[in-house]
Coordinates of C-alpha atoms and ligand atoms in Angstrom, one line a residue:
X1 CA 4.2 29.2 -9.4
X2 CA 6.3 25.9 -9.1
X3 CA 4.6 23.0 -7.3
X4 CA 7.0 21.0 -5.3
X5 CA 6.3 17.2 -4.5
X6 CA 8.4 14.8 -2.5
X7 CA 9.0 12.0 -5.1
X8 CA 9.6 8.8 -3.3
X9 CA 11.3 7.7 -6.6
X10 CA 14.7 9.4 -5.6
X11 CA 13.5 10.6 -2.0
X12 CA 13.7 14.2 -2.5
X13 CA 11.7 16.9 -3.2
X14 CA 11.2 18.2 -6.6
X15 CA 9.5 20.6 -8.9
X16 CA 6.6 19.4 -11.0
X17 CA 7.1 19.1 -14.6
X18 CA 4.1 17.8 -16.5
X19 CA 4.7 15.3 -19.5
X20 CA 2.3 17.5 -21.5
X21 CA 1.8 21.2 -20.7
X22 CA -0.9 22.1 -18.5
X23 CA -2.1 18.6 -17.9
X24 CA -1.9 16.0 -15.1
X25 CA -2.1 12.4 -15.3
X26 CA -3.0 11.1 -11.8
X27 CA -3.4 7.4 -10.8
X28 CA -4.5 6.3 -7.4
X29 CA -4.9 3.0 -6.0
X30 CA -8.1 2.5 -4.6
X31 CA -9.8 0.2 -2.3
X32 CA -10.1 -3.3 -2.0
X33 CA -13.9 -3.8 -1.3
X34 CA -14.4 -6.5 0.8
X35 CA -15.2 -4.4 3.9
X36 CA -15.7 -1.0 5.2
X37 CA -12.5 1.6 4.5
X38 CA -11.1 2.4 8.1
X39 CA -10.6 6.0 8.8
X40 CA -6.9 5.4 8.1
X41 CA -7.7 4.2 4.3
X42 CA -9.4 8.0 4.2
X43 CA -5.9 9.4 4.8
X44 CA -4.6 8.9 1.2
X45 CA -8.1 9.5 -0.6
X46 CA -8.1 12.8 1.4
X47 CA -4.7 14.0 0.4
X48 CA -5.3 13.2 -3.1
X49 CA -8.2 15.1 -3.2
X50 CA -6.2 18.3 -2.0
X51 CA -3.5 17.5 -4.4
X52 CA -6.0 17.3 -7.1
X53 CA -7.4 20.6 -5.8
X54 CA -4.3 22.3 -5.8
X55 CA -3.0 21.2 -9.2
X56 CA -6.9 22.4 -10.7
X57 CA -6.4 25.8 -8.4
X58 CA -2.9 26.3 -10.3
X59 CA -4.6 25.7 -13.8
X60 CA -3.8 22.2 -14.6
X61 CA -6.4 19.8 -16.0
X62 CA -6.5 16.6 -13.8
X63 CA -7.2 13.6 -15.0
X64 CA -7.6 11.3 -12.1
X65 CA -8.0 7.6 -12.4
X66 CA -8.5 5.0 -9.4
X67 CA -9.1 1.4 -9.5
X68 CA -11.5 -0.5 -7.4
X69 CA -10.0 -4.0 -6.5
X70 CA -12.8 -6.2 -6.6
X71 CA -10.7 -9.3 -7.6
X72 CA -7.3 -11.1 -6.6
X73 CA -6.2 -9.4 -3.7
X74 CA -4.8 -12.0 -1.0
X75 CA -4.8 -11.4 2.8
X76 CA -1.1 -11.0 2.3
X77 CA 0.2 -8.5 -0.2
X78 CA 2.9 -11.2 -1.3
X79 CA 0.5 -13.8 -2.9
X80 CA 0.3 -15.6 0.6
X81 CA -3.2 -16.3 2.3
X82 CA -6.5 -16.1 1.1
X83 CA -8.6 -13.8 -1.5
X84 CA -9.9 -11.1 0.5
X85 CA -13.0 -11.0 -1.4
X86 CA -13.8 -14.9 -1.0
X87 CA -13.0 -14.8 2.7
X88 CA -15.4 -11.8 3.3
X89 CA -18.3 -13.4 1.3
X90 CA -17.8 -16.7 3.2
X91 CA -18.1 -14.8 6.8
X92 CA -21.1 -12.8 5.7
X93 CA -23.1 -15.4 3.8
X94 CA -23.0 -13.2 0.5
X95 CA -22.0 -13.6 -2.9
X96 CA -18.4 -12.0 -4.0
X97 CA -20.2 -9.9 -6.4
X98 CA -22.7 -8.6 -3.9
X99 CA -19.9 -8.1 -1.3
X100 CA -17.9 -6.1 -3.9
X101 CA -20.8 -3.8 -4.9
X102 CA -22.2 -3.3 -1.3
X103 CA -18.6 -2.0 0.1
X104 CA -18.1 0.0 -3.1
X105 CA -21.1 1.9 -2.6
X106 CA -20.3 2.3 1.3
X107 CA -17.1 3.6 0.0
X108 CA -18.5 6.3 -2.3
X109 CA -20.6 7.4 0.5
X110 CA -17.6 7.8 2.8
X111 CA -16.0 10.0 0.1
X112 CA -18.8 12.3 -0.3
X113 CA -19.2 13.0 3.2
X114 CA -15.6 13.7 3.4
X115 CA -16.2 16.1 0.5
X116 CA -13.6 14.3 -1.6
X117 CA -14.3 14.7 -5.3
X118 CA -14.9 11.7 -7.4
X119 CA -11.8 10.4 -9.9
X120 CA -12.2 11.2 -13.4
X121 CA -12.3 7.8 -14.1
X122 CA -12.9 4.7 -11.4
X123 CA -12.6 1.2 -13.0
X124 CA -13.3 -1.9 -11.6
X125 CA -10.8 -4.6 -11.6
X126 CA -13.7 -7.3 -12.9
X127 CA -14.3 -5.1 -16.0
X128 CA -10.8 -5.1 -17.2
X129 CA -9.8 -8.9 -17.1
X130 CA -9.2 -8.7 -21.0
X131 CA -6.6 -5.5 -20.3
X132 CA -4.9 -7.7 -17.8
X133 CA -4.8 -10.5 -19.9
X134 CA -3.3 -8.4 -22.7
X135 CA -0.6 -7.0 -20.6
X136 CA 0.3 -10.6 -19.3
X137 CA 0.5 -11.7 -23.0
X138 CA 3.1 -9.0 -23.7
X139 CA 5.4 -9.9 -20.7
X140 CA 5.1 -13.4 -21.9
X141 CA 6.4 -12.5 -25.4
X142 CA 8.9 -10.5 -23.9
X143 CA 10.2 -13.2 -21.8
X144 CA 9.5 -11.9 -18.3
X145 CA 7.2 -14.9 -17.2
X146 CA 7.3 -18.4 -16.6
X147 CA 4.7 -20.7 -15.6
X148 CA 5.0 -23.0 -12.4
X149 CA 2.5 -25.0 -10.3
X150 CA -0.1 -23.9 -12.6
X151 CA 0.0 -20.1 -12.0
X152 CA 2.0 -17.4 -14.1
X153 CA 4.9 -15.7 -12.4
X154 CA 6.7 -12.3 -13.3
X155 CA 10.3 -13.3 -13.1
X156 CA 11.9 -10.5 -11.2
X157 CA 15.3 -11.5 -11.8
X158 CA 14.8 -10.5 -15.7
X159 CA 14.1 -6.8 -14.6
X160 CA 17.6 -5.3 -13.4
X161 CA 15.8 -2.2 -12.1
X162 CA 13.6 -4.4 -9.7
X163 CA 13.1 -2.7 -6.1
X164 CA 14.9 0.5 -7.4
X165 CA 12.3 3.0 -6.0
X166 CA 11.9 0.9 -2.7
X167 CA 15.6 1.0 -2.3
X168 CA 15.4 -3.0 -1.9
X169 CA 18.7 -4.7 -1.8
X170 CA 19.1 -7.3 -4.3
X171 CA 21.3 -9.2 -2.1
X172 CA 18.7 -9.4 0.5
X173 CA 16.0 -10.4 -2.0
X174 CA 18.1 -13.3 -3.1
X175 CA 18.9 -14.5 0.6
X176 CA 15.2 -14.2 1.3
X177 CA 14.9 -16.9 -1.5
X178 CA 15.8 -19.6 1.0
X179 CA 12.9 -18.9 3.5
X180 CA 10.5 -18.1 0.5
X181 CA 7.2 -20.0 1.2
X182 CA 5.7 -20.5 -2.5
X183 CA 8.0 -23.2 -3.4
X184 CA 6.5 -22.5 -7.2
X185 CA 8.8 -19.3 -7.3
X186 CA 12.2 -19.0 -8.6
X187 CA 13.2 -16.0 -6.8
X188 CA 11.5 -14.8 -3.5
X189 CA 10.4 -11.4 -5.0
X190 CA 8.4 -13.0 -8.1
X191 CA 4.9 -12.4 -8.0
X192 CA 1.8 -14.2 -9.6
X193 CA 0.4 -12.4 -12.6
X194 CA -2.5 -15.0 -13.0
X195 CA -3.9 -17.6 -10.9
X196 CA -5.2 -20.9 -12.3
X197 CA -4.2 -22.9 -9.4
X198 CA -6.8 -21.8 -6.9
X199 CA -6.5 -23.0 -3.4
X200 CA -10.3 -22.7 -2.7
X201 CA -13.0 -24.8 -4.5
X202 CA -15.9 -23.3 -6.1
X203 CA -13.9 -20.1 -6.7
X204 CA -16.8 -17.6 -8.2
X205 CA -14.9 -15.2 -9.8
X206 CA -13.0 -17.0 -12.6
X207 CA -12.1 -16.1 -16.1
X208 CA -10.8 -17.9 -19.4
X209 CA -7.3 -17.0 -20.2
X210 CA -4.5 -18.4 -22.4
X211 CA -3.3 -20.1 -19.4
X212 CA -6.7 -21.8 -18.3
X213 CA -9.6 -20.7 -16.1
X214 CA -8.4 -18.7 -13.3
X215 CA -8.1 -14.9 -11.9
X216 CA -5.6 -12.0 -11.9
X217 CA -3.0 -11.4 -9.2
X218 CA -3.4 -8.2 -7.5
X219 CA -0.7 -6.0 -8.9
X220 CA -1.5 -6.4 -12.6
X221 CA -4.7 -4.5 -12.3
X222 CA -3.0 -1.3 -11.6
X223 CA -0.7 -1.3 -14.3
X224 CA -3.2 -2.7 -17.0
X225 CA -5.9 0.0 -16.1
X226 CA -3.5 2.9 -15.4
X227 CA -2.1 2.3 -19.1
X228 CA -5.5 1.9 -20.4
X229 CA -6.8 5.4 -19.1
X230 CA -3.6 7.7 -18.6
X231 CA -1.2 5.7 -21.3
X232 CA 2.3 4.1 -20.8
X233 CA 3.9 6.8 -19.3
X234 CA 1.9 9.5 -16.6
X235 CA 2.6 11.9 -14.2
X236 CA 1.6 11.2 -10.6
X237 CA 1.1 8.0 -8.8
X238 CA 0.0 8.0 -5.2
X239 CA -0.9 5.4 -2.5
X240 CA -0.1 4.7 1.1
X241 CA 3.3 4.3 2.2
X242 CA 2.8 0.5 2.9
X243 CA 2.6 0.0 -0.8
X244 CA 6.2 0.7 -1.7
X245 CA 8.2 -2.4 -1.1
X246 CA 5.6 -4.9 -2.6
X247 CA 2.8 -3.3 -4.6
X248 CA 4.0 -0.5 -6.3
X249 CA 7.7 -2.2 -6.9
X250 CA 5.5 -4.8 -8.5
X251 CA 3.5 -2.3 -10.6
X252 CA 6.6 -0.6 -11.8
X253 CA 8.4 -3.9 -12.7
X254 CA 5.5 -5.1 -14.9
X255 CA 4.4 -1.7 -16.4
X256 CA 8.3 -1.0 -17.6
X257 CA 8.8 -4.4 -18.8
X258 CA 5.7 -4.3 -21.1
X259 CA 6.4 -0.8 -22.4
X260 CA 10.0 -0.9 -22.3
X261 CA 9.7 2.8 -21.1
X262 CA 9.6 4.8 -17.9
X263 CA 6.2 4.7 -16.1
X264 CA 5.7 7.2 -13.6
X265 CA 7.4 10.4 -13.1
X266 CA 6.5 11.3 -9.6
X267 CA 5.2 9.0 -6.5
X268 CA 3.5 10.4 -3.6
X269 CA 3.2 8.4 -0.7
X270 CA 1.3 9.2 2.5
X271 CA 2.4 8.1 5.9
X272 CA 0.0 6.2 8.2
X273 CA -2.8 7.2 10.6
X274 CA -2.1 5.3 13.9
X275 CA -4.1 4.2 16.6
X276 CA -2.7 4.9 20.2
X277 CA -2.6 0.9 20.1
X278 CA -0.8 0.8 16.9
X279 CA -1.7 -0.1 13.5
X280 CA -5.4 0.1 12.4
X281 CA -6.2 -3.2 10.3
X282 CA -9.2 -3.9 8.0
X283 CA -8.5 -7.8 7.9
X284 CA -7.9 -7.8 11.8
X285 CA -11.5 -6.0 12.3
X286 CA -12.1 -3.6 15.3
X287 CA -11.4 -0.7 13.5
X288 CA -12.8 2.8 13.0
X289 CA -14.9 3.8 10.2
X290 CA -16.4 7.3 9.1
X291 CA -19.9 6.0 10.1
X292 CA -18.6 5.2 13.6
X293 CA -17.6 8.8 13.9
X294 CA -20.7 10.1 12.5
X295 CA -22.7 7.7 15.1
X296 CA -20.8 9.4 17.8
X297 CA -22.1 12.8 16.9
X298 CA -18.9 13.9 14.6
X299 CA -19.4 15.5 11.1
X300 CA -17.1 13.6 8.4
X301 CA -15.3 17.1 7.9
X302 CA -14.1 17.3 11.6
X303 CA -12.0 14.4 10.7
X304 CA -11.1 15.8 7.2
X305 CA -9.7 18.9 9.6
X306 CA -8.1 16.5 11.6
X307 CA -5.9 15.0 8.7
X308 CA -5.3 18.4 7.1
X309 CA -3.6 19.5 10.4
X310 CA -1.0 17.0 9.9
X311 CA 1.4 16.9 6.9
X312 CA 0.6 13.9 5.0
X313 CA 4.3 12.6 5.1
X314 CA 4.2 12.4 8.7
X315 CA 2.7 9.8 11.0
X316 CA -0.6 10.9 12.6
X317 CA -2.1 9.2 15.7
X318 CA -5.5 9.2 15.8
X319 CA -7.4 10.2 19.7
X320 CA -10.8 11.0 20.4
X321 CA -9.1 14.2 22.1
X322 CA -7.6 15.3 18.7
X323 CA -11.0 14.7 16.9
X324 CA -12.8 16.7 19.7
X325 CA -10.0 19.5 19.1
X326 CA -10.5 19.2 15.0
X327 CA -14.5 19.7 15.7
X328 CA -14.1 22.5 17.6
X329 CA -11.6 24.3 15.6
X330 CA -13.8 23.7 12.2
X331 CA -17.1 24.7 14.0
X332 CA -15.3 27.8 15.0
X333 CA -14.2 28.4 11.4
X334 CA -17.7 27.9 10.5
X335 CA -19.1 30.6 13.1
X336 CA -16.4 33.1 11.9
X337 CA -17.4 32.6 8.2
X338 CA -21.3 32.9 9.0
X339 CA -20.3 36.1 11.2
X340 CA -18.5 37.5 8.1
X341 CA -21.5 36.6 5.9
X342 CA -24.0 38.5 8.3
X343 CA -21.6 41.8 7.4
X344 CA -20.8 41.3 3.5
X345 CA -20.5 39.3 0.4
X346 CA -17.3 38.0 -1.2
X347 CA -15.4 40.7 -3.3
X348 CA -15.1 39.5 -6.8
X349 CA -11.2 40.7 -6.8
X350 CA -8.6 40.7 -4.3
X351 CA -7.0 43.9 -3.1
X352 CA -3.1 44.2 -2.6
X353 CA -3.1 43.0 1.0
X354 CA -5.5 40.0 0.3
X355 CA -3.2 39.0 -2.5
X356 CA -0.2 38.8 0.1
X357 CA -2.3 36.6 2.2
X358 CA -3.3 34.4 -0.8
X359 CA 0.3 34.1 -1.9
X360 CA 1.4 33.2 1.6
X361 CA -1.1 30.2 1.1
X362 CA -0.1 29.2 -2.4
X363 CA 3.5 29.0 -1.4
X364 CA 2.7 26.5 1.4
X365 CA 0.3 24.1 -0.6
X366 CA 2.8 24.2 -3.4
X367 CA 5.3 23.2 -0.9
X368 CA 4.6 19.3 -0.9
X369 CA 1.0 20.1 0.2
X370 CA 2.0 21.8 3.5
X371 CA -1.8 21.8 4.8
X372 CA -0.7 22.4 8.5
X373 CA 0.6 26.0 7.3
X374 CA -2.3 26.5 5.1
X375 CA -4.8 26.1 7.9
X376 CA -2.7 28.5 10.0
X377 CA -3.0 30.8 6.8
X378 CA -6.7 30.5 6.7
X379 CA -7.1 31.3 10.6
X380 CA -4.4 34.2 10.7
X381 CA -6.7 36.0 7.5
X382 CA -9.5 35.7 9.9
X383 CA -7.8 37.5 12.5
X384 CA -6.8 40.3 10.2
X385 CA -7.6 43.6 11.1
X386 CA -6.7 45.2 8.0
X387 CA -8.8 43.1 5.8
X388 CA -12.7 43.8 5.0
X389 CA -15.0 41.1 5.6
X390 CA -15.7 40.9 1.9
X391 CA -11.9 40.5 1.0
X392 CA -11.8 37.7 3.9
X393 CA -14.7 35.9 2.3
X394 CA -13.1 36.2 -1.0
X395 CA -9.9 34.8 0.3
X396 CA -11.8 31.8 2.4
X397 CA -13.5 30.9 -1.0
X398 CA -10.3 30.4 -2.9
X399 CA -8.5 28.6 0.1
X400 CA -11.4 26.1 0.6
X401 CA -11.3 25.2 -3.3
X402 CA -8.3 23.5 -2.1
X403 CA -9.0 22.7 1.6
X404 CA -12.5 21.2 0.7
X405 CA -13.8 22.2 4.4
X406 CA -17.1 23.3 2.9
X407 CA -16.7 26.5 5.2
X408 CA -18.9 28.7 3.3
X409 CA -21.5 25.9 2.4
X410 CA -21.6 25.1 6.2
X411 CA -21.9 28.8 7.2
X412 CA -24.8 29.5 4.7
X413 CA -26.7 26.1 5.2
X414 CA -26.9 26.4 9.3
X415 CA -28.9 28.6 11.3
X416 CA -28.3 32.1 11.3
X417 CA -25.5 32.9 13.7
X418 CA -26.9 33.5 17.3
X419 CA -26.5 36.5 19.2
X420 CA -25.0 34.6 21.8
X421 CA -22.4 33.0 19.4
X422 CA -21.7 36.3 18.2
X423 CA -21.2 37.9 21.8
X424 CA -18.8 34.7 22.4
X425 CA -16.8 35.4 19.5
X426 CA -16.4 39.2 20.5
X427 CA -15.2 38.3 23.8
X428 CA -12.7 35.7 22.6
X429 CA -11.7 38.3 20.1
X430 CA -11.2 40.9 23.2
X431 CA -9.3 38.2 24.8
X432 CA -6.7 37.5 22.2
X433 CA -6.1 41.3 22.0
X434 CA -5.8 41.2 25.8
X435 CA -3.1 38.4 25.4
X436 CA -1.3 40.1 22.6
X437 CA -0.9 43.2 25.0
X438 CA 0.1 40.9 27.7
X439 CA -2.9 42.2 29.9
X440 CA -3.5 38.3 31.6
X441 CA -5.6 39.6 34.2
X442 CA -8.3 40.7 31.7
X443 CA -7.8 37.6 29.7
X444 CA -8.5 35.4 32.8
X445 CA -11.2 37.7 33.4
X446 CA -12.7 36.9 30.2
X447 CA -12.1 32.9 30.4
X448 CA -13.6 32.8 33.7
X449 CA -16.6 35.0 32.5
X450 CA -17.1 32.7 29.5
X451 CA -16.9 29.5 31.7
X452 CA -19.6 30.8 34.0
X453 CA -22.0 31.1 31.1
X454 CA -21.0 27.5 30.4
X455 CA -18.4 28.1 27.6
X456 CA -15.0 26.6 27.8
X457 CA -12.2 28.5 25.9
X458 CA -9.7 26.0 23.8
X459 CA -6.2 27.6 22.7
X460 CA -5.1 25.5 19.8
X461 CA -1.9 26.4 17.4
X462 CA -4.1 27.5 15.2
X463 CA -6.4 29.8 17.3
X464 CA -8.8 30.1 20.2
X465 CA -12.0 28.2 19.7
X466 CA -14.6 27.1 22.4
X467 CA -17.0 24.5 23.3
X468 CA -20.1 24.3 25.7
X469 CA -19.3 22.4 28.7
Ligands
LIG1 P1 -6.7 -1.0 1.0 O1 -8.0 -0.8 0.5 O2 -6.4 -1.9 2.2 O3 -6.0 -1.4 -0.4 O4 -6.0 0.4 1.4 C1 -6.3 1.5 0.6 C2 -5.6 2.7 0.9 O5 -5.1 2.9 2.3 C3 -3.8 2.2 0.3 O6 -3.5 3.3 -0.3 C4 -3.2 2.0 1.7 O7 -1.9 2.2 1.5 C5 -3.8 2.9 2.8 N1 -3.9 2.9 4.1 C6 -4.1 1.7 4.7 N2 -3.8 1.8 5.9 C7 -3.7 3.0 6.2 C8 -3.4 3.8 7.5 N3 -3.5 3.4 8.8 N4 -3.0 5.2 7.4 C9 -3.0 5.6 6.2 N5 -3.3 5.1 4.9 C10 -3.4 3.7 5.1
LIG2 ZN1 -2.2 -0.2 -7.2

């Protein structure tokens, strides 16, 4: 089956064509480990996990590489401000190395709780300083750099395609030069490859280089590490939409200038998760983490369900109400799976009807990862009268290999389905049937009966769930 992805480079949906048959080289910008990741940061990692699982399902061998930024990311993506790691270390009274390891560990814990599989290769910037220096030397030999104010800069005017993916306007960039803040830059869009001119005394993370002791710019790490682990030309690069105009634009310029060839074939960018009050910001504090959701009694998988309920290229506004709805929907799915497990075990082979369900699901996931449609497919198979429990379970196993909601694991791990739960499910089923037949008096009767037993019914676009009141 063709897999369609929306490519930010060209701004259109394209059929995925691998560089090497049956293989996918995938690079995802990883976290800057100076603080806990917030729940917005978890959106890219969740969707990248679904992308990886989908390609694996369709038979591809996926090599997934992710960096850990533990040096060199300033508080502003455009070389302004302070080093994020150093600022955090000072504020917390810890060494920068300890800060980095502490928050890296917290990051892996979050991924695990969200059932996000680990990358094939995860690489720390501080372990790859030589690769970065090597790439800067190549850029220097090819005439793409200049030294100014003690720092090595990339000269964007030497790279004619600068800003092409981001559709940046060259004229606007030129005009921006007049208001540029870093007076060492020749062009507004130029950026630092190597800092020797540190603004901070006693900088802990510095290395020897041909340009003096110092540290790398943030952008060079992704270019250097991706080429080390995926080669100079690979299939897919992911990240949040905020990275298009600066970070990814600079990554493309450095990588293509150094290699002289096209770098990445498909750029997959996720839209932002927003709070009702606006953007969530790691550097400004006061944000929600996976731990804060767990502390409030949610399962991290409730949040995974919430994320899958929106398409990754649409903005998603977080609210406690939507997390509540996600929780009751996921719990209801687990209960339904539990009830099925009480009846049968999964069939090894799909019958014709089940194959139709699976092919609908495959079409939707291959359509630029349409996870909301895939969730709807999952709900509709659970309701399907024509499928026996064993076929339903087989389908759930296949679909959940991509969605990653751990439905079968949660259903088999928990207690046995209580007779109370089963009774409620049966009444909900009867109410659904009554509504289909437009027998609204019976459907209202069931709603009231359940409410009198302390159960509130919730109708969602994906189906009906319930909660205790
Ligand atoms: P950082 O650790 O700040 O470099 O961010 C990690 C990833 O999260 C990057 O791919 C960002 O583009 C992405 N990101 C940051 N904030 C949000 C948000 N509110 N919603 C979705 N993605 C985000
Ligand atoms: Zn990156």
